[in-house]
XYZ file of C-alpha atoms in Angstrom:
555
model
C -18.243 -48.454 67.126
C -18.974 -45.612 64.992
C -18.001 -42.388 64.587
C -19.603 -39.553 66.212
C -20.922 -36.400 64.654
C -22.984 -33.220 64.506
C -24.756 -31.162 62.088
C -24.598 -27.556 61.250
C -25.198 -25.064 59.001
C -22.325 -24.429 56.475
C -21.640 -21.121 56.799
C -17.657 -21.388 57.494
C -15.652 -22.437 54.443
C -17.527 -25.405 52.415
C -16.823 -25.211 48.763
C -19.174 -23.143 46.521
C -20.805 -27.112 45.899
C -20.941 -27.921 48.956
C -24.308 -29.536 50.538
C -25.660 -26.392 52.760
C -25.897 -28.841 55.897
C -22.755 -31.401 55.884
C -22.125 -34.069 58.270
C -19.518 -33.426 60.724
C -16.712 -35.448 62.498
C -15.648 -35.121 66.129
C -13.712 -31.959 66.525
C -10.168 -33.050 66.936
C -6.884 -31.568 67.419
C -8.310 -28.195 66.235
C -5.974 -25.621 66.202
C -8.074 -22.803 65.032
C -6.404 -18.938 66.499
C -9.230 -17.195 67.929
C -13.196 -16.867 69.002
C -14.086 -15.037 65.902
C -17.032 -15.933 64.070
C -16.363 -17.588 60.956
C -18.341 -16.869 57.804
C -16.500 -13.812 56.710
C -13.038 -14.741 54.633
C -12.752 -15.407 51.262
C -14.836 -18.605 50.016
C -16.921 -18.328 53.300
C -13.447 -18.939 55.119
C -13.205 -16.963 57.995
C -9.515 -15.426 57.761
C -8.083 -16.239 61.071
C -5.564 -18.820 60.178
C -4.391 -17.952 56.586
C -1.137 -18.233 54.892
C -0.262 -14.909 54.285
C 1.120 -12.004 56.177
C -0.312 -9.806 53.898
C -4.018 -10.013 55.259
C -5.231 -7.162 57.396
C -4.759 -7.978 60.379
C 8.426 -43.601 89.386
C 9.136 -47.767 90.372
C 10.553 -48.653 87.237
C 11.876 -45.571 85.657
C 14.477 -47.445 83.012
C 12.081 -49.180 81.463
C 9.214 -45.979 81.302
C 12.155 -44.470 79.698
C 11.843 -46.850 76.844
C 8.397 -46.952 76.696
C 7.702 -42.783 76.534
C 9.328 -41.700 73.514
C 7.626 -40.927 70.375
C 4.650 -39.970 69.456
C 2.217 -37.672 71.354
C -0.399 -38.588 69.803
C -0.132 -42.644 71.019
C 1.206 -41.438 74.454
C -1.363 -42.030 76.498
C -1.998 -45.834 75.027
C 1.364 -46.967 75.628
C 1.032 -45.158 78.909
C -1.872 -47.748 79.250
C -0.265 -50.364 78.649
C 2.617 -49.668 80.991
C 0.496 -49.287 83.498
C -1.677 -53.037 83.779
C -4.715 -51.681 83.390
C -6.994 -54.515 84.083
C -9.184 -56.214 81.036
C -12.500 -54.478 81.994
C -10.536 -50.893 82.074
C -8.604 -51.954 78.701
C -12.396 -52.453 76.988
C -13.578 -49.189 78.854
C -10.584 -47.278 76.893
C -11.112 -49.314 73.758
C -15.032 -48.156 74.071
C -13.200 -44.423 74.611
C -12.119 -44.720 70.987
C -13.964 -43.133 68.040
C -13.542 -44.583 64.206
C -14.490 -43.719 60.567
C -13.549 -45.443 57.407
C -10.002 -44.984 56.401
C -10.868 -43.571 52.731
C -14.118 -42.453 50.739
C -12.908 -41.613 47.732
C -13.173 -43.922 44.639
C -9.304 -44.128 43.463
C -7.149 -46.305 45.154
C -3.601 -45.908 45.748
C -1.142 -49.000 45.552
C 0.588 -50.083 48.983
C 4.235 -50.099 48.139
C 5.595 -52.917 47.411
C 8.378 -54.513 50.338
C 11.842 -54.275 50.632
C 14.247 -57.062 50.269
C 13.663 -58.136 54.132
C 9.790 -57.840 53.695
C 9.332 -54.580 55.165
C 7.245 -52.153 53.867
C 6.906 -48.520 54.864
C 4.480 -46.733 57.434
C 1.658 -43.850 56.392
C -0.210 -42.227 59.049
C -2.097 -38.743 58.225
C -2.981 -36.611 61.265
C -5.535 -34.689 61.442
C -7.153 -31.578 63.261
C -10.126 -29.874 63.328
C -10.786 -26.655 64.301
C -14.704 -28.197 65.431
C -15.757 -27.221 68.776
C -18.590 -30.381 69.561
C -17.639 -30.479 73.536
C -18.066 -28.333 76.439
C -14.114 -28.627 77.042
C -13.359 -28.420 73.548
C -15.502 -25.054 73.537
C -13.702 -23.310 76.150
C -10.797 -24.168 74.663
C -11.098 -23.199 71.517
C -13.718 -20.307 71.603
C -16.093 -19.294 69.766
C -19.394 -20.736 70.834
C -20.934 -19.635 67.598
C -19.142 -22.588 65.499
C -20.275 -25.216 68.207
C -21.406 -28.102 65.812
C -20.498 -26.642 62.644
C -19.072 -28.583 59.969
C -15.515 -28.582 60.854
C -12.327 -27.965 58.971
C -8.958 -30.220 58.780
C -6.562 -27.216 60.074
C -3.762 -29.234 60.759
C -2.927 -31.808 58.568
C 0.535 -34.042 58.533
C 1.626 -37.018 56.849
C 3.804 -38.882 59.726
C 6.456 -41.527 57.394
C 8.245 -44.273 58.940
C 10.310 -46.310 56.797
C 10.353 -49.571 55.765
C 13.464 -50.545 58.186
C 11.820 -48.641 60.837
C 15.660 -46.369 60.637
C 13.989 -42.884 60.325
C 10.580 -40.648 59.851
C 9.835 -38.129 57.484
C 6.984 -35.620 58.670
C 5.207 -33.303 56.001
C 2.589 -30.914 57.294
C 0.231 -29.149 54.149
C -0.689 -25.792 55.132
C -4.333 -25.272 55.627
C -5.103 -23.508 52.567
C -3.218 -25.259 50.355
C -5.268 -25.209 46.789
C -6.332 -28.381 45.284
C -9.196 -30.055 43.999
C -10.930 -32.180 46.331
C -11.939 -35.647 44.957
C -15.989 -37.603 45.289
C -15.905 -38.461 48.612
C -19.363 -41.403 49.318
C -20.289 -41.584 53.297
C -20.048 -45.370 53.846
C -23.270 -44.691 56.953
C -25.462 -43.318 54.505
C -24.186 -43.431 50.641
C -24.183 -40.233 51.176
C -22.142 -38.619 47.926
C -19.883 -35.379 48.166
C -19.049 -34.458 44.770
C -15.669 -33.561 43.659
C -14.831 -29.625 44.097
C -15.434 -27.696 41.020
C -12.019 -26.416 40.667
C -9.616 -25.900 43.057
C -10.847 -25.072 47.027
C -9.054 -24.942 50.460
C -7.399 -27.931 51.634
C -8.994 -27.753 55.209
C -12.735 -28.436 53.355
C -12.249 -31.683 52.829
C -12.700 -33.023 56.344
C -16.635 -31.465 55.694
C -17.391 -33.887 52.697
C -17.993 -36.961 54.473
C -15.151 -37.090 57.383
C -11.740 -38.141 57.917
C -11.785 -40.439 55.734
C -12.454 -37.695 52.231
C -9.182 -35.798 54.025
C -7.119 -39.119 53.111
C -8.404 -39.387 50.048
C -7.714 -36.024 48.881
C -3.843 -36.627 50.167
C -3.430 -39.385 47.925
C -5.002 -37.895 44.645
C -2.593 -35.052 45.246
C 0.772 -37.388 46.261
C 0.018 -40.523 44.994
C 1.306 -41.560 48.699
C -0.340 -44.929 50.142
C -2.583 -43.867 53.769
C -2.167 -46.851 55.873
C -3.913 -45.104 58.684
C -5.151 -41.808 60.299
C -5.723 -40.394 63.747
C -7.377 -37.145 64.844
C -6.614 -35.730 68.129
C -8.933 -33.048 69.776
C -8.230 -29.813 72.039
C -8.097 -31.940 75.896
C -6.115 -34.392 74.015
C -3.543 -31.882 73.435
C -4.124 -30.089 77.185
C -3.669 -33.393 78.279
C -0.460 -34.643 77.253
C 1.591 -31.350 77.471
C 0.052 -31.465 81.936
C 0.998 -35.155 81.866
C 5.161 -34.372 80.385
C 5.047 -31.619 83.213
C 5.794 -29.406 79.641
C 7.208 -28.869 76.767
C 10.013 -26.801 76.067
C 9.492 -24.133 73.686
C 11.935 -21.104 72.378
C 11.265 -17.212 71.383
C 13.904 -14.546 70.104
C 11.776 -11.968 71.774
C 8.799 -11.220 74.268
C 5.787 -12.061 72.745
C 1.915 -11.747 72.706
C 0.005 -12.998 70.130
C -3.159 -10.906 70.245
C -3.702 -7.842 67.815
C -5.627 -4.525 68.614
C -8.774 -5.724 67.063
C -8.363 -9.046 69.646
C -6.808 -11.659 67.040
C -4.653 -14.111 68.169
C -4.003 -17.655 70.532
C -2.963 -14.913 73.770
C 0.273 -16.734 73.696
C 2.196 -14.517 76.155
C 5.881 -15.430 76.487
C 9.112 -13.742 77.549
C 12.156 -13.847 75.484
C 14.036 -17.604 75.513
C 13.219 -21.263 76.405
C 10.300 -22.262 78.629
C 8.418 -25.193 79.626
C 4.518 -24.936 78.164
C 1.466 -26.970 79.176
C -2.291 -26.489 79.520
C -3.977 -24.314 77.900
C -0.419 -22.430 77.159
C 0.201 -24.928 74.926
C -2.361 -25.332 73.045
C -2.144 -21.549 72.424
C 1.937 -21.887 71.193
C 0.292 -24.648 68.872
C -2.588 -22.148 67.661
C -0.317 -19.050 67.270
C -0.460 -17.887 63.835
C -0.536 -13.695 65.143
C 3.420 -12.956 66.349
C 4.982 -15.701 64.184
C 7.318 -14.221 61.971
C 5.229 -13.300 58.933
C 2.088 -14.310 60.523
C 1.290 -17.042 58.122
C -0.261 -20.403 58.581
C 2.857 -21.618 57.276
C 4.506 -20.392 60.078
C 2.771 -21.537 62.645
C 3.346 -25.148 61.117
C 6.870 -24.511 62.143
C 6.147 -23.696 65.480
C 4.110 -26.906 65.716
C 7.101 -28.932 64.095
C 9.730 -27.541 67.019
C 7.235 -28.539 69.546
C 6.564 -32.348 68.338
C 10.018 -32.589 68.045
C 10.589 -31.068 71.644
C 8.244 -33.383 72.995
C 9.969 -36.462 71.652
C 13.087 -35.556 73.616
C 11.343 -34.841 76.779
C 9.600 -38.154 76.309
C 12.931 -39.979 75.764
C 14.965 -37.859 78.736
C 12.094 -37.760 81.473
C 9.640 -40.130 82.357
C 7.884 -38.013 84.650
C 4.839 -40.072 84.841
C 5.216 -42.042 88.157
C 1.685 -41.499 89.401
C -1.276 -44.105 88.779
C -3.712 -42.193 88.778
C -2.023 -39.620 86.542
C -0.974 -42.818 84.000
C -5.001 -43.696 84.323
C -6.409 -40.134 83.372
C -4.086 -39.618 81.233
C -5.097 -42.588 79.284
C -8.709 -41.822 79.707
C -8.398 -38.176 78.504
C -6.325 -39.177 75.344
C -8.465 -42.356 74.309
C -11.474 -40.060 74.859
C -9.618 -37.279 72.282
C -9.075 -40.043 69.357
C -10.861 -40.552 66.437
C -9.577 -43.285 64.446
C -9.547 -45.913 61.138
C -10.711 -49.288 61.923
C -7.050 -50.307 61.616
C -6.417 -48.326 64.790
C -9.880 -49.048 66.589
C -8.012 -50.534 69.830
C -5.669 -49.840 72.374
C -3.627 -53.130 71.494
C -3.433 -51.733 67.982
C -2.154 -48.027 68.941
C 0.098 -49.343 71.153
C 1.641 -51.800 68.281
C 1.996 -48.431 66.684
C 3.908 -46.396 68.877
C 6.024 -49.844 69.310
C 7.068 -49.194 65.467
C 7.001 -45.405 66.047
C 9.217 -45.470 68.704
C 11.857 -47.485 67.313
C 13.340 -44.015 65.460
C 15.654 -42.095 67.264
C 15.213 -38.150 67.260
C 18.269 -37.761 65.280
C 16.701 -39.583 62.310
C 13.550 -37.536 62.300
C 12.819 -34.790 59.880
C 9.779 -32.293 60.247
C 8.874 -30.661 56.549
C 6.309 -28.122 55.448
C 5.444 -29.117 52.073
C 6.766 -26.808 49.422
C 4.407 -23.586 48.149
C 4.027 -20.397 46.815
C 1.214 -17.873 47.302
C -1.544 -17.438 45.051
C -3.439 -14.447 46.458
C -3.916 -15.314 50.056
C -3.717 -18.918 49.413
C -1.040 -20.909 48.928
C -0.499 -24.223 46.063
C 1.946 -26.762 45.536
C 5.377 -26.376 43.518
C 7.569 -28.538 41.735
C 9.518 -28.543 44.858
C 6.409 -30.357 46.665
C 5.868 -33.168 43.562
C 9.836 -34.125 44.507
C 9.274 -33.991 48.399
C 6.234 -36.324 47.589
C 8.213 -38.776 45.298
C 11.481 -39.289 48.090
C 8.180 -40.617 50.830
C 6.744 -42.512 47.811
C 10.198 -44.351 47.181
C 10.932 -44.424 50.959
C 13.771 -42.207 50.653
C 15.349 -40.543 54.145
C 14.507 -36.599 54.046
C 17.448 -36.468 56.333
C 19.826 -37.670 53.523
C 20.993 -40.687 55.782
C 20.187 -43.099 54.412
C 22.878 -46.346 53.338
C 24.401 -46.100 50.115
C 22.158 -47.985 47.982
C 23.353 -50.650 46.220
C 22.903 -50.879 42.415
C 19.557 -52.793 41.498
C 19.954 -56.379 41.417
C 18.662 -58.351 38.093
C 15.585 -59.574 38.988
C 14.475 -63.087 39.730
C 13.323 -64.971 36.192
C 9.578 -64.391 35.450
C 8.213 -67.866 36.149
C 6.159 -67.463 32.288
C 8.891 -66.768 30.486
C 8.689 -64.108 27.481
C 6.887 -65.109 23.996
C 8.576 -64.608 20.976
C 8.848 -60.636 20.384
C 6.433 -60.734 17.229
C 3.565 -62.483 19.555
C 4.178 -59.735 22.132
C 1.342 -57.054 21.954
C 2.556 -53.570 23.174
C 0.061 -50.101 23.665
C 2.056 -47.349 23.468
C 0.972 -44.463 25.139
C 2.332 -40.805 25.521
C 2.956 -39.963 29.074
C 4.688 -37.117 28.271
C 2.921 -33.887 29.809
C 3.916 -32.355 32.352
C 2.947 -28.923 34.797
C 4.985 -26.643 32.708
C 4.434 -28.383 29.379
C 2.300 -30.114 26.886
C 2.710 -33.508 25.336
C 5.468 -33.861 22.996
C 3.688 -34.557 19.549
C 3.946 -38.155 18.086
C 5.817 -39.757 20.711
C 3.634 -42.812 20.878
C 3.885 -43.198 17.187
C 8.009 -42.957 17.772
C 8.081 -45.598 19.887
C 5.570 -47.639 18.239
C 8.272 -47.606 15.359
C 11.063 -48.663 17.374
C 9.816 -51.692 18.650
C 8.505 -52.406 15.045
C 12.053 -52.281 13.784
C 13.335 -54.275 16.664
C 10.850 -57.215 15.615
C 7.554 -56.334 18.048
C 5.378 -56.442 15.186
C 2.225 -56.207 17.472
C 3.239 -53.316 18.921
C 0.629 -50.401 17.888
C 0.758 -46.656 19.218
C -2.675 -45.345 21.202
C -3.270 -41.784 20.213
C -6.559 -41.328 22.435
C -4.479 -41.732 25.403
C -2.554 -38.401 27.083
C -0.957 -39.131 30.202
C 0.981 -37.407 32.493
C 4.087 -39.483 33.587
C 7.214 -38.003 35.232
C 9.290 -41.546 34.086
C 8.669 -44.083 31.213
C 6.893 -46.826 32.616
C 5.882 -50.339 31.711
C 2.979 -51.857 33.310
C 1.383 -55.752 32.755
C -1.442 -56.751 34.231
C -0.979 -60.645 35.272
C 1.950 -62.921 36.229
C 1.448 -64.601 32.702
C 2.651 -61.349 30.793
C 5.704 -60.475 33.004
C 7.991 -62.145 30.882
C 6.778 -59.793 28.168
C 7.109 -56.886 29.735
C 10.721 -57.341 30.955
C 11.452 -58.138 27.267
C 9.815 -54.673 25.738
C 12.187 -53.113 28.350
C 15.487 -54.569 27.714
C 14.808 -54.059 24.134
C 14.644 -50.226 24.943
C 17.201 -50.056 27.298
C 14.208 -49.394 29.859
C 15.291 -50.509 33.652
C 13.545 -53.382 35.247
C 12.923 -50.990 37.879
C 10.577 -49.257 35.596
C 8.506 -52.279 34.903
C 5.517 -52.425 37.413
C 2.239 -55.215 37.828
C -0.958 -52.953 37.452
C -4.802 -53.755 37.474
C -5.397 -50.310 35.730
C -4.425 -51.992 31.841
C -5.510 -55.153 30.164
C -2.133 -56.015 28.350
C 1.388 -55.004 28.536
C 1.396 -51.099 27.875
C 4.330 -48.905 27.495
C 3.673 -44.727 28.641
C 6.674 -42.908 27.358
C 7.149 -40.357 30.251
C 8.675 -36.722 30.663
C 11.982 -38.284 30.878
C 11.970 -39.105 27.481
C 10.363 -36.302 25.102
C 12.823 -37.093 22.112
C 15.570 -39.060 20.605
C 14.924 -42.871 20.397
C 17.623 -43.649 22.417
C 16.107 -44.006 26.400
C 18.642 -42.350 28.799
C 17.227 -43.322 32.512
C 17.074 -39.967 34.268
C 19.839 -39.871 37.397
C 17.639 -39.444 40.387
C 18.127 -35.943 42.899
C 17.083 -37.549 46.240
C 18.022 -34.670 48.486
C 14.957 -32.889 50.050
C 14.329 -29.822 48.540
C 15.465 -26.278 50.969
C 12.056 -24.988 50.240
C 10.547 -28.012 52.335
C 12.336 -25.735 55.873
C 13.480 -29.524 56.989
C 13.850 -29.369 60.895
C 15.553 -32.232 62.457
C 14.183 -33.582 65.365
C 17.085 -33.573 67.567
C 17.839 -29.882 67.148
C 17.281 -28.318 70.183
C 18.289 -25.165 68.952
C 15.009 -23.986 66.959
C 14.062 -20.538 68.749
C 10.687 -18.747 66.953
C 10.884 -15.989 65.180
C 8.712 -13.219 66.640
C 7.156 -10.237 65.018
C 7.790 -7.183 65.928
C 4.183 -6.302 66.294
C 3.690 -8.505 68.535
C 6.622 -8.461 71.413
C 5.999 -6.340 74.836
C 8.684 -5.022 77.074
């Protein structure tokens, strides 16, 4: 199988460098506001979705219980799976199921490393586009004249389930987030995107090659390990809100999101809590016009209190007792996927949902990731690079998690260490940061301190400026652990902070932003509580009501 895709001229949002006809995905899980044609916003971006509001503008119902929790986006597989669908059906749905390669960019992020039982952590990006390249998906979404253009990631969340499979962290990355976009290469063709010149729209990157240059440019930006995406299209939402028999949703006031010039999802709601499905939810999913301040980043809200309405509905009702309803709905949602080869099968989505739905709503936590306007666009803060660093190190958002226990002394390296004046050390100065520059002559500081401690080899590499936010030690090979762990203790360095890497040829010490002065290394006591600019939503909370504009309420 391989993925499907259109061509089109780029006249809605591709960087300044981008190729003027770029190969397109399938459209999926677009959640684009409105039929306007695009080609008029900043950057070629038409302004429909932006982040500011400063812009003009049953037999066995136990055990279905178990089976339809989270996520919505897996529903329809496990639905499948539930319901026996016969081998020649299972390969019809498998054959239902698009796929594209996982990640085109060059740099490679590590897959963290397991926990104590052998566990290791969950990634899953999903993505949507705001493509139209369907009949359905067209009437859904609008404005026939995108149909085939190259689309844009809209919707883009990084779904976290932890090692122990106790909780999941959820961060969404508003659609115009600023960043640069790394070389994405099309594996079909060898096709080569360049990297952006400079900083573009986050949403562009699902236009330089697929999916696939979407995950890449997450992991430049977190340094967060994708194990897998999915994309889900318009149907595939219609789809699974008809199949719950709704989701719940809440307003504080009447509302209808449409504007006198005719912007807007035509979300029309009264005042309070009410079941929404069809085409009605897709628009509460779309609505950007009525939201509060009628940014994108609250409409990521909205979309938050709706996953995290549907997980309880899944996990209270299992109002799926028809056969033919569990066999459409499996044929519409299979049909709505676009995949990585890790997830090209039924058998393999529903292994996922298996994991998925092993968290309880209680332990979930829905994030928007940290920003601040620049103009009409928005970029990451500091705030974001410590929301990041808690789903790097598997830490709960929801501030659950067991008291850790102090680090155990790790097992003896199985080479043990050479005599310190055989040890060769590069020193390196990792200290830069956002806010600051290097601090001058660090490497040559602690170049002398392991010279005076008898690490005669040592020498200090000047060419080098990194940017570390901890001192680090990294060794390439099993032989020159034992090294490594020695350079450490000598410093006072935790074994924590020494780490295998393929990236340098011999033991190599980067003295990070934790240490900038003094020769004495103080490890830094870690904050591990998710930052209140990330608007954490837990996913039991059934009290979220939307805030509504009001612009935008009727009476």
């Amino acid at each position: 199988m391989t993925r499907s895709r259109v061509q089109g001229e780029d006249t809605d949002g591709g960087a300044a460098d981008a190729p003027e006809r770029a190969k397109a995905v399938r459209g999926d899980g677009g959640i684009r506001e409105d039929g306007a044609v695009r080609g008029d916003g900043d950057n070629g971006v038409e302004d429909t979705g932006g982040s500011t509001g400063n812009e003009p503008e049953g037999s066995r119902p136990r055990r279905r219980r178990r089976v339809l929790r989270w996520t919505a986006v897996v529903l329809a597989v496990v639905l499948a799976g539930t319901a026996g669908a016969g081998y020649l059906y299972y390969e019809h749905l498998n054959d239902n199921i698009r796929q594209d390669a996982l990640n085109l960019g060059d740099s490679k992020v590590a897959a963290p490393t397991p926990n104590a039982a052998g566990q290791t952590p969950l990634n899953i990006l999903l993505i949507g586009s705001d493509a139209r390249d369907s009949a359905e998906n067209q009437q859904l979404g609008g404005a026939r004249e995108t149909f085939g253009s190259t689309p844009l990631a809209d919707v883009q969340m990084l779904v976290h389930l932890s090692a122990d499979r106790s909780n999941m962290s959820v961060v969404s990355m508003p659609r115009d987030t600023l960043l640069e976009i790394p070389k994405c290469t099309d594996p079909d063709d060898g096709e080569v995107y360049p990297a952006s010149e400079g900083r573009v729209m986050t949403n562009q990157s699902l236009g330089h090659g697929g999916p696939g240059c979407t995950v890449a440019t997450w992991q430049e930006l977190t340094g967060i390990h994708i194990d897998h995406f999915v994309m889900v299209d318009f149907a595939g939402v219609v789809s699974m809100a008809d199949a719950v028999g709704g989701v719940p949703v809440c307003v504080d006031a009447n509302i209808h999101s449409r504007d006198s010039t005719g912007h807007g999802s035509g979300l029309k709601l009264a005042k309070g809590t009410h079941p929404v499905k069809g085409k009605q939810a897709l628009q509460w999913l779309r609505t950007r016009y009525g939201f509060e301040d009628g940014s994108d980043l609250a409409r990521a809200k909205a979309q938050h209190m709706y996953l995290n309405s549907m997980v309880r509905v899944l996990r209270e009702n299992a109002t799926l007792s028809s056969p033919n309803k569990l066999r459409r709905l499996a044929e519409e949602a299979t049909e709505a996927l676009t995949v990585d080869p890790g997830l090209d099968s039924v058998k393999k989505l529903y292994d996922l949902s298996t994991e998925l739905r092993k968290v309880k709503p209680e332990r979930i936590t829905m994030t928007t990731m940290p920003n601040r306007y620049v103009g009409a666009r928005v970029e990451p803060t500091e705030d974001a690079e410590q929301l990041f660093r808690l789903v790097r190190e598997d830490i709960a958002l929801d501030g659950k998690d067991a008291k850790k226990k102090p680090d155990a002394e790790p097992a003896p390296p199985a080479d043990p260490a050479a005599p310190d004046a055989e040890i060769a050390v590069q020193v390196r100065n990792g200290t830069r940061t956002d806010e600051l520059g290097p601090a001058p002559g660090r490497a040559n500081t602690v170049t002398g301190l392991l010279v005076e401690r008898g690490f005669t080899k040592a020498v200090a590499d000047p060419s080098v400026l990194l940017s570390e936010d901890r001192t680090v030690i990294r060794y390439p090979s099993a032989d020159l652990e034992g090294d490594a762990r020695r350079v450490a203790k000598s410093l006072g360095i935790p074994a924590s902070s020494v780490k295998r890497s393929t990236d340098v040829s011999g033991v190599t010490l980067v003295v990070g932003a934790d240490w900038r002065e003094g020769t004495a290394y103080q490890a830094p006591v870690s904050d591990d509580s998710t930052p209140e600019s990330a608007e954490a939503l837990n996913g039991a909370d059934d009290s979220a009501c939307m805030h509504v504009n009001p612009a935008f309420t009727w009476s």
